Coordinates of C-alpha atoms in Angstrom, one line a residue:
M1 CA 78.2 152.5 119.9
V2 CA 81.0 150.4 121.5
T3 CA 80.5 149.1 125.1
E4 CA 83.0 147.9 127.4
N5 CA 82.1 144.1 126.4
D6 CA 82.6 144.9 122.8
S7 CA 85.9 146.1 123.5
R8 CA 86.8 143.0 125.7
T9 CA 85.5 140.6 123.0
T10 CA 87.7 142.5 120.5
D11 CA 90.9 142.1 122.6
E12 CA 90.1 138.5 123.4
T13 CA 89.8 137.7 119.5
E14 CA 93.0 139.6 118.7
T15 CA 94.7 137.7 121.5
E16 CA 93.5 134.5 120.4
S17 CA 94.2 135.3 116.7
T18 CA 97.9 136.1 117.7
S19 CA 98.2 133.0 119.7
N20 CA 96.8 130.8 116.9
R21 CA 99.2 132.3 114.3
Q22 CA 102.2 131.9 116.8
R23 CA 101.4 128.3 117.2
A24 CA 101.4 127.9 113.4
I25 CA 104.6 129.7 113.1
D26 CA 106.2 127.5 115.9
A27 CA 104.8 124.3 114.2
Y28 CA 106.4 125.1 110.9
S29 CA 109.6 126.0 112.5
S30 CA 109.7 122.6 114.5
A31 CA 108.8 120.8 111.2
R32 CA 111.5 122.7 109.2
N33 CA 114.2 121.9 112.0
R34 CA 113.4 118.3 112.1
T35 CA 113.5 118.0 108.5
V36 CA 117.0 119.8 108.3
D37 CA 118.3 117.7 111.0
T38 CA 117.2 114.2 109.2
L39 CA 118.6 115.3 106.0
G40 CA 121.7 116.2 107.7
E41 CA 122.1 113.0 109.6
A42 CA 120.8 110.7 106.8
P43 CA 121.3 112.2 103.4
L44 CA 121.3 108.9 101.8
I45 CA 117.8 108.0 103.0
A46 CA 116.8 111.5 102.0
L47 CA 118.1 110.6 98.2
A48 CA 116.5 107.2 98.3
G49 CA 113.3 108.8 99.4
G50 CA 113.3 111.4 96.6
L51 CA 114.3 108.8 93.9
A52 CA 111.2 106.4 95.2
A53 CA 109.1 109.4 95.1
G54 CA 110.0 110.2 91.3
A55 CA 109.7 106.7 90.4
L56 CA 106.2 106.8 91.7
I57 CA 105.2 109.8 90.2
A58 CA 106.8 108.7 86.7
A59 CA 105.1 105.4 87.1
L60 CA 101.5 107.0 87.6
L61 CA 102.1 109.4 84.7
P62 CA 101.0 108.2 81.2
A63 CA 103.9 107.6 78.7
T64 CA 104.0 109.9 75.8
E65 CA 103.9 108.7 72.1
A66 CA 107.5 109.9 71.9
E67 CA 108.7 108.0 74.9
R68 CA 107.2 104.8 73.7
R69 CA 108.9 105.2 70.4
A70 CA 112.1 105.8 72.0
L71 CA 111.9 103.4 74.7
G72 CA 109.6 100.8 73.5
P73 CA 112.5 98.3 72.0
T74 CA 114.5 98.8 75.1
A75 CA 111.7 98.2 77.5
R76 CA 110.7 95.0 75.7
R77 CA 114.4 93.8 75.7
A78 CA 114.5 94.4 79.4
K79 CA 111.3 92.6 80.0
D80 CA 112.2 89.7 77.9
S81 CA 115.5 89.6 79.7
A82 CA 113.8 89.7 83.2
R83 CA 111.5 87.1 82.3
A84 CA 114.3 84.8 81.1
A85 CA 116.3 85.6 84.3
F86 CA 113.5 84.6 86.3
A87 CA 112.4 81.3 84.5
A88 CA 116.3 80.3 84.6
A89 CA 116.7 80.9 88.3
K90 CA 113.2 79.1 88.9
D91 CA 114.0 76.2 87.0
T92 CA 117.5 76.0 88.5
G93 CA 116.3 76.3 91.9
T94 CA 113.6 73.6 91.4
Q95 CA 116.3 71.2 90.0
R96 CA 118.7 71.8 92.8
L97 CA 115.9 71.2 95.6
D98 CA 114.9 68.0 93.7
E99 CA 118.3 67.0 93.7
L100 CA 118.5 67.5 97.6
G101 CA 115.0 65.6 98.0
L102 CA 113.3 68.8 98.9
N103 CA 110.2 69.0 96.7
R104 CA 106.5 70.0 97.7
E105 CA 105.5 66.5 98.6
K106 CA 108.5 66.2 100.9
G107 CA 107.7 69.4 102.3
E108 CA 104.1 68.5 103.1
E109 CA 105.1 65.2 104.5
T110 CA 107.5 67.1 106.8
I111 CA 105.2 69.7 107.9
R112 CA 102.3 67.1 108.7
G113 CA 104.9 65.0 110.7
L114 CA 105.9 68.3 112.7
L115 CA 102.2 69.1 113.2
G116 CA 101.5 65.7 114.5
G117 CA 104.6 65.8 116.8
L118 CA 103.4 69.0 118.4
G119 CA 100.0 67.6 118.8
D120 CA 101.5 64.7 120.6
A121 CA 103.7 66.8 122.8
A122 CA 100.7 68.9 123.7
R123 CA 98.5 66.1 124.3
A124 CA 101.3 64.6 126.6
S125 CA 101.8 67.9 128.5
A126 CA 98.0 68.1 129.1
D127 CA 97.9 64.6 130.5
A128 CA 100.9 65.3 132.8
A129 CA 99.5 68.3 134.0
M130 CA 96.2 66.6 134.7
G131 CA 97.8 63.8 136.4
A132 CA 99.9 66.5 138.8
V133 CA 96.5 68.0 139.6
R134 CA 94.8 64.7 140.4
N135 CA 97.6 63.6 142.6
Q136 CA 97.7 67.0 144.6
G137 CA 93.9 66.5 145.1

């Protein structure tokens, strides 16, 4: 037997269900519109994002035996070239900095001097502030 209270509860449930469904539809539509707007305004960013996502997925997947056979020598050469380029850049940069007199020891000395100067400035400022307060009193 269906009572009036049961009927009201059913109506309220249907209204709530419809409201939830409509909110989900609106949220989907809003997200879709924002995505389309973003892609329209910045297609290169979308392309870069897609490439980055693809590279990430490819990096996470294990290489197959066929890929290792086909790409192994090329990958080895690329790694060797990258290591050689890094070493050359590091050596050249270090040599040039040494020629300019900029090395680790000189850098540490400069930083120590700077920190010492900052400490002296802070002490002088504090002393001046204390002197001003004493003179006011």
